[in-house]
mmCIF file of N, CA, C and O in Angstrom:
data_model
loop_
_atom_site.group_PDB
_atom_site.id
_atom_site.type_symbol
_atom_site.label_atom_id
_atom_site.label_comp_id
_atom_site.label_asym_id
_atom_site.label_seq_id
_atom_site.Cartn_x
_atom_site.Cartn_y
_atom_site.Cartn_z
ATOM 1 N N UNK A 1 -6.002 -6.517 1.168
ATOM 2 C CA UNK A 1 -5.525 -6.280 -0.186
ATOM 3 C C UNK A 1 -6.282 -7.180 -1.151
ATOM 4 O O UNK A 1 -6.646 -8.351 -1.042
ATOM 5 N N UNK A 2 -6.382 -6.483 -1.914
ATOM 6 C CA UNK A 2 -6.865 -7.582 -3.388
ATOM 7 C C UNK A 2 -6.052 -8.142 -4.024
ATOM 8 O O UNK A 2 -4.867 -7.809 -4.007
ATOM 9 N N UNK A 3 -6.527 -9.130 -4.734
ATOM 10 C CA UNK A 3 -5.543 -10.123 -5.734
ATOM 11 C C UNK A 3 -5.877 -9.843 -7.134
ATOM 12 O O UNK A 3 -6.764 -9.008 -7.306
ATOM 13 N N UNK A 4 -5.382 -10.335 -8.086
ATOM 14 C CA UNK A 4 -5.650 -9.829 -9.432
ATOM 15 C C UNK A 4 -4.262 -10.118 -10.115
ATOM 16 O O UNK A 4 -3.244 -10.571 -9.591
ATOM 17 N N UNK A 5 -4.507 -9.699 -11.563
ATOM 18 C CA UNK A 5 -3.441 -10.053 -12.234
ATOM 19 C C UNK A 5 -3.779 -8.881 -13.892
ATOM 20 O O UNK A 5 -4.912 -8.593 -14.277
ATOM 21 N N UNK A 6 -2.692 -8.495 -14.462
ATOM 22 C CA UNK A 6 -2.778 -7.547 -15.646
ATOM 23 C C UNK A 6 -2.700 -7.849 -16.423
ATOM 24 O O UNK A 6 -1.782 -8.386 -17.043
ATOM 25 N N UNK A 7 -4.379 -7.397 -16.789
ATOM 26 C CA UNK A 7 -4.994 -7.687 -17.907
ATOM 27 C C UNK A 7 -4.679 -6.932 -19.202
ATOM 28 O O UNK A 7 -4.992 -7.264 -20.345
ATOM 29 N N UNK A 8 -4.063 -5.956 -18.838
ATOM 30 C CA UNK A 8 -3.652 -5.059 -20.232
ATOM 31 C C UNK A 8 -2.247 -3.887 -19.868
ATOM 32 O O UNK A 8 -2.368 -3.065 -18.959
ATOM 33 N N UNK A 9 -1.426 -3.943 -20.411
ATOM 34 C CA UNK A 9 -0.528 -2.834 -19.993
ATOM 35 C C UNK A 9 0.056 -2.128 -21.033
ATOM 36 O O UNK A 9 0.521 -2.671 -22.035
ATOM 37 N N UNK A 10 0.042 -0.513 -20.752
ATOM 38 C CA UNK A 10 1.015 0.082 -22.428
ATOM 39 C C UNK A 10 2.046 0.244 -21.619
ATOM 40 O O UNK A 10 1.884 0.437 -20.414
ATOM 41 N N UNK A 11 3.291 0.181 -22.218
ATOM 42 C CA UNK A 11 4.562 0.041 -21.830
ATOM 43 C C UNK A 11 5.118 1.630 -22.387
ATOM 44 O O UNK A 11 6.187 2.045 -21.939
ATOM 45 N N UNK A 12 4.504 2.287 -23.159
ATOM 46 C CA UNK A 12 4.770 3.749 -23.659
ATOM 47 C C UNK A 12 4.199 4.536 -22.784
ATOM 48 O O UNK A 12 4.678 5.546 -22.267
ATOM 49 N N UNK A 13 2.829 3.908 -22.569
ATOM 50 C CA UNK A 13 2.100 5.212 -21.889
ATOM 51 C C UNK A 13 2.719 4.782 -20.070
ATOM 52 O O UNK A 13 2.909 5.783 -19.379
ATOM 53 N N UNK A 14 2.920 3.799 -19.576
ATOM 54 C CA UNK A 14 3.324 3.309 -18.178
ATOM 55 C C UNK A 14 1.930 3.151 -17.554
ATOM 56 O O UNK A 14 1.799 3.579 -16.407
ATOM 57 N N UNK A 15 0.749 2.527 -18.233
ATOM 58 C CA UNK A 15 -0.388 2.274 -17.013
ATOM 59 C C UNK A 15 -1.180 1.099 -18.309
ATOM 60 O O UNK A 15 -1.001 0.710 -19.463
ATOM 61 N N UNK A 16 -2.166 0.917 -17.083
ATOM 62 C CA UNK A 16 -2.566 -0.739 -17.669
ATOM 63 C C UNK A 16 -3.981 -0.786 -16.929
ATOM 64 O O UNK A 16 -4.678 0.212 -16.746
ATOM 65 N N UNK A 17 -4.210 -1.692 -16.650
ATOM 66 C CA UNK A 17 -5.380 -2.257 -16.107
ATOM 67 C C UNK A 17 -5.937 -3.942 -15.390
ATOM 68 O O UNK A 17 -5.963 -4.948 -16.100
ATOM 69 N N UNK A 18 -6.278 -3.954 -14.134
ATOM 70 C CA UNK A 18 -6.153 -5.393 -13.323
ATOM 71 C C UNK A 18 -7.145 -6.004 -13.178
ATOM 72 O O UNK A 18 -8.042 -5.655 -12.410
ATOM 73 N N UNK A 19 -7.164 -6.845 -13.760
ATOM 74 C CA UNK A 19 -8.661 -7.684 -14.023
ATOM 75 C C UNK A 19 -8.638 -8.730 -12.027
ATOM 76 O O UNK A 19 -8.023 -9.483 -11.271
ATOM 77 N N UNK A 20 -9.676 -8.021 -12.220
ATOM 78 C CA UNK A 20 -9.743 -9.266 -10.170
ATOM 79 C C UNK A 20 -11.403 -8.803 -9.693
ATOM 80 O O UNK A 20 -12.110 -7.847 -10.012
ATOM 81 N N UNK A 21 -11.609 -9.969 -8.793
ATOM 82 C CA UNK A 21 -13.051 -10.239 -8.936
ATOM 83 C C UNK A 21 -13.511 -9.365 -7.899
ATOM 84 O O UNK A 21 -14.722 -9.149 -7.861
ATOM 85 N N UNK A 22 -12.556 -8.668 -6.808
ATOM 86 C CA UNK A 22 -12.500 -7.601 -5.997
ATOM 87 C C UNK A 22 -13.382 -6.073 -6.251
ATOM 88 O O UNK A 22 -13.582 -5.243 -5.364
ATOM 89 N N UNK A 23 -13.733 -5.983 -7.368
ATOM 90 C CA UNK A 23 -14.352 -4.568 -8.220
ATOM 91 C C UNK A 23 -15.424 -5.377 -9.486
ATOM 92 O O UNK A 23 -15.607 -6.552 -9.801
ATOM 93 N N UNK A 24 -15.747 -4.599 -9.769
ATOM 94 C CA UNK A 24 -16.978 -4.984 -10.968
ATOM 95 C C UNK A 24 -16.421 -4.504 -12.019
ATOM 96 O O UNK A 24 -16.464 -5.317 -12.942
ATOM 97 N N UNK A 25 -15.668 -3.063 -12.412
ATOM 98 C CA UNK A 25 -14.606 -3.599 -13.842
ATOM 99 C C UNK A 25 -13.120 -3.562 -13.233
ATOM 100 O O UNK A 25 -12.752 -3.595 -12.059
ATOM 101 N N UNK A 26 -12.494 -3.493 -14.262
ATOM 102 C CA UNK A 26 -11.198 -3.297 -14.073
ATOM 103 C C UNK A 26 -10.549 -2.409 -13.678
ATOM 104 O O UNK A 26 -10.817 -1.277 -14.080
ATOM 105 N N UNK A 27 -9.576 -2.598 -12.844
ATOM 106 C CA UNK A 27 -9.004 -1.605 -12.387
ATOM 107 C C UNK A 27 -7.975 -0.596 -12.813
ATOM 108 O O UNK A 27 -6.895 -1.165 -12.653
ATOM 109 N N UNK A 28 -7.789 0.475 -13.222
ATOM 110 C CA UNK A 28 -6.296 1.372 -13.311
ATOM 111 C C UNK A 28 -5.414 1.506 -12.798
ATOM 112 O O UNK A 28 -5.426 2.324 -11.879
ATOM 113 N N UNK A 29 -4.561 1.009 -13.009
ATOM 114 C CA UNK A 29 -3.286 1.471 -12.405
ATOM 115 C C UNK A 29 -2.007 2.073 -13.260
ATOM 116 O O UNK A 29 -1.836 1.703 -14.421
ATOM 117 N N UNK A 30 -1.234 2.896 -12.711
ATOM 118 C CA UNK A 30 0.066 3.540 -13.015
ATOM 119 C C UNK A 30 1.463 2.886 -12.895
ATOM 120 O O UNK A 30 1.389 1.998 -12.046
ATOM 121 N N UNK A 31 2.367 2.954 -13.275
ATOM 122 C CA UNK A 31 3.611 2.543 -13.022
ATOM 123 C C UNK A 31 3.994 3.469 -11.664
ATOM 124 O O UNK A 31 4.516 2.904 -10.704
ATOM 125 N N UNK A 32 3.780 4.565 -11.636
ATOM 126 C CA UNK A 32 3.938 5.462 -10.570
ATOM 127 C C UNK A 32 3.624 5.320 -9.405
ATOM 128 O O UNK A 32 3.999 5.973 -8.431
ATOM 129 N N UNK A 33 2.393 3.812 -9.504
ATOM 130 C CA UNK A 33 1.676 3.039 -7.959
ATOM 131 C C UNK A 33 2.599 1.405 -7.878
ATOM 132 O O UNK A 33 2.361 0.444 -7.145
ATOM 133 N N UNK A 34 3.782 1.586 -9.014
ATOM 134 C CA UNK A 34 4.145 -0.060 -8.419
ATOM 135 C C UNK A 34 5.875 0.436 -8.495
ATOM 136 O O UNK A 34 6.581 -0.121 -7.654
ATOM 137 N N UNK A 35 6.452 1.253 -9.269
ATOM 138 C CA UNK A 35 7.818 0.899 -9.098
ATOM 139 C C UNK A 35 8.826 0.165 -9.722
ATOM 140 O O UNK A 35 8.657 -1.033 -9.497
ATOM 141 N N UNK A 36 9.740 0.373 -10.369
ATOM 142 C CA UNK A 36 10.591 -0.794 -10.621
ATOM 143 C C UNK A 36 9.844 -1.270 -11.713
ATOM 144 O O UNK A 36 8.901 -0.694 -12.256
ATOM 145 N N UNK A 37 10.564 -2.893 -12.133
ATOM 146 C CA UNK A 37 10.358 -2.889 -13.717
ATOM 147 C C UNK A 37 8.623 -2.880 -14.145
ATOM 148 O O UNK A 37 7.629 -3.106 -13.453
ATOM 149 N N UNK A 38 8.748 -2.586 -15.308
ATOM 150 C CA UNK A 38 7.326 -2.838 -15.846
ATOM 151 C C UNK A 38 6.338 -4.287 -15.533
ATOM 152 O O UNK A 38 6.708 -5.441 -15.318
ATOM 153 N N UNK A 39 5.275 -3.838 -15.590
ATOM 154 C CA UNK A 39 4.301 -5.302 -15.352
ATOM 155 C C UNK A 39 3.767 -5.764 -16.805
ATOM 156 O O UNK A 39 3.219 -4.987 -17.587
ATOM 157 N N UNK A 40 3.947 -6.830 -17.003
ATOM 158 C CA UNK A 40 3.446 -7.925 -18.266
ATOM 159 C C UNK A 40 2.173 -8.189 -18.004
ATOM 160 O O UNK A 40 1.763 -8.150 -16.844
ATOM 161 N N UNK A 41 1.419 -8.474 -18.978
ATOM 162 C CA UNK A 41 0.241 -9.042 -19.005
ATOM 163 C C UNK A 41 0.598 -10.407 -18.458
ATOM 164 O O UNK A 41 1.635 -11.034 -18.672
ATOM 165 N N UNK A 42 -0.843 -10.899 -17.423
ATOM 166 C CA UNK A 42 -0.903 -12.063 -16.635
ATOM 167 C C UNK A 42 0.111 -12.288 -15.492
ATOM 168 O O UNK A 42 0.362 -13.331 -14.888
ATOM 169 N N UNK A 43 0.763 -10.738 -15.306
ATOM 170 C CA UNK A 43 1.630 -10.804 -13.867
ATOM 171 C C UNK A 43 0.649 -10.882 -12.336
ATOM 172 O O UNK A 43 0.005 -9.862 -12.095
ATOM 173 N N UNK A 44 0.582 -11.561 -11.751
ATOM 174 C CA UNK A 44 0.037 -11.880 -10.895
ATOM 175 C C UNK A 44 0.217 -10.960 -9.207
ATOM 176 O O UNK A 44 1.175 -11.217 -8.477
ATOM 177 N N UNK A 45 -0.876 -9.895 -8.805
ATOM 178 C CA UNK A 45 -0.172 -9.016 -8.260
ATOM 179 C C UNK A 45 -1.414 -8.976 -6.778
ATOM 180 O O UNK A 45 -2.408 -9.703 -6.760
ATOM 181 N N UNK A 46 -1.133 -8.173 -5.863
ATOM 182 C CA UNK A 46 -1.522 -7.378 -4.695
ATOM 183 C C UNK A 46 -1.903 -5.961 -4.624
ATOM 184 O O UNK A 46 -0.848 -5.332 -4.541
ATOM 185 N N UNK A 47 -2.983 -5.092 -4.616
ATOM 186 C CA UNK A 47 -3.174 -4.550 -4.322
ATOM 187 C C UNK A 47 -4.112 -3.900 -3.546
ATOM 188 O O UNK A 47 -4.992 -4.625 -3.082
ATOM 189 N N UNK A 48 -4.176 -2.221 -3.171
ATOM 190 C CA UNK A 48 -5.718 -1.317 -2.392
ATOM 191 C C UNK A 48 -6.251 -1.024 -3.896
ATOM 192 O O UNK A 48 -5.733 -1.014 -5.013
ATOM 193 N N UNK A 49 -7.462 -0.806 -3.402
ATOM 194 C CA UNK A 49 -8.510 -0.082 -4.461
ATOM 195 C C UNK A 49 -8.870 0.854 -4.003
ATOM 196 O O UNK A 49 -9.381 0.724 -2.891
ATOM 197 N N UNK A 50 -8.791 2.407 -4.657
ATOM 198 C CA UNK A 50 -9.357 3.460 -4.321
ATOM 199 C C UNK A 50 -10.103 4.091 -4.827
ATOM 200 O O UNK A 50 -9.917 3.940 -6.035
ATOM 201 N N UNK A 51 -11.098 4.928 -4.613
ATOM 202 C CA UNK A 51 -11.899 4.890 -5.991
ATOM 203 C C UNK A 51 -11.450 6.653 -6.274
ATOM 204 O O UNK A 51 -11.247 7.562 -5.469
ATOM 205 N N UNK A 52 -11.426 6.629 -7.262
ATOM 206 C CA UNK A 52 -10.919 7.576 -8.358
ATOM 207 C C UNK A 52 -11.575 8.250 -8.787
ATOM 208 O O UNK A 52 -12.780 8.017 -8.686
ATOM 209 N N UNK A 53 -11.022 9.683 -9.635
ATOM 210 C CA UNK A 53 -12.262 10.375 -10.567
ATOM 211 C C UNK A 53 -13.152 9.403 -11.255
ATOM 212 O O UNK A 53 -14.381 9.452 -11.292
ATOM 213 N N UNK A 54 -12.362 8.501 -11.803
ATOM 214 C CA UNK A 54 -12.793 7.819 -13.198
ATOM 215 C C UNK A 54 -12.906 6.292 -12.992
ATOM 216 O O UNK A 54 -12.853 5.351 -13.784
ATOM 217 N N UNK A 55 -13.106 6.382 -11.462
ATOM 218 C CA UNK A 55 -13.230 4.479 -11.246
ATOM 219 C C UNK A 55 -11.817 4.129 -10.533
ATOM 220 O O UNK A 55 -10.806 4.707 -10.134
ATOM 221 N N UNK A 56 -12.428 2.687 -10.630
ATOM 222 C CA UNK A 56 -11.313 2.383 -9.064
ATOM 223 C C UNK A 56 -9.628 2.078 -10.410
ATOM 224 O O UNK A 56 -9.229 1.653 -11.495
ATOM 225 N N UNK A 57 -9.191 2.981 -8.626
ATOM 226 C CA UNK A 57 -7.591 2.641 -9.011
ATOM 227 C C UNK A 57 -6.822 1.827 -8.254
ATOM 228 O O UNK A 57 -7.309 1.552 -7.157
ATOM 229 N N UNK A 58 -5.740 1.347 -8.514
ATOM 230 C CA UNK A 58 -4.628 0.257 -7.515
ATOM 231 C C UNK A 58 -3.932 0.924 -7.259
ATOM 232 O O UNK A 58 -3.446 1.646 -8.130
ATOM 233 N N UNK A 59 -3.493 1.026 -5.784
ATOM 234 C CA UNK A 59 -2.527 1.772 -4.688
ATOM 235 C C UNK A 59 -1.712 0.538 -4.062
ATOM 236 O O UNK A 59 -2.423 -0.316 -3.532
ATOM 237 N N UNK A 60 -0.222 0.300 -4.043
ATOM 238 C CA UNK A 60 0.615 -0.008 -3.131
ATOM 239 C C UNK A 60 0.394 -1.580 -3.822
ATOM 240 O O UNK A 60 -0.262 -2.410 -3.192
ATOM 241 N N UNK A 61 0.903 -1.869 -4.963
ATOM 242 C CA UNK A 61 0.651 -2.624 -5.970
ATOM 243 C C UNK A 61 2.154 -3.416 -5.788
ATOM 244 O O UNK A 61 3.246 -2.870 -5.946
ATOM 245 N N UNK A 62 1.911 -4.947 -5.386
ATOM 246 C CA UNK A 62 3.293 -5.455 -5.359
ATOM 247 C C UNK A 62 3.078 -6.980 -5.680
ATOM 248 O O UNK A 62 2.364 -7.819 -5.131
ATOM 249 N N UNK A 63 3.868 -7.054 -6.670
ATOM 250 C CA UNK A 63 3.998 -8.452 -7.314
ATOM 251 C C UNK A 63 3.943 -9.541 -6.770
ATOM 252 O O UNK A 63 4.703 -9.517 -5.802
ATOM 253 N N UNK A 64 3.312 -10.760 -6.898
ATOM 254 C CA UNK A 64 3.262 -11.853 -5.806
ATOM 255 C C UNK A 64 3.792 -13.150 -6.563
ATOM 256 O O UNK A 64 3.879 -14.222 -5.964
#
């Protein structure tokens, strides 16, 4: 798993993005890949990277 932490999140739209040195940019992720309450910027998290239409995404994303 990778480490990382969120670097940006819309709380309207439910997805954000995980800044970690694991990938070369940032990553996407969904609320729909973590569950439960929303993630804050600089929440400190776990995840897979998969790569996506549009670049890598976070799968199985759990707060640390």
């Amino acid at each position: 798993m990778a480490n990382g932490k969120v670097d940006f999140f819309n709380d309207t739209g439910g997805y954000g993005f995980i800044d970690t040195e694991d990938a070369d940019e940032d990553v996407f992720f969904h609320m729909e890949d973590v569950g439960g309450e929303d993630l804050t910027e600089g929440t400190e998290i776990k995840f897979d990277i998969e790569q996506a239409e549009k670049g890598p995404r976070a799968s199985n994303v759990v707060r640390t």
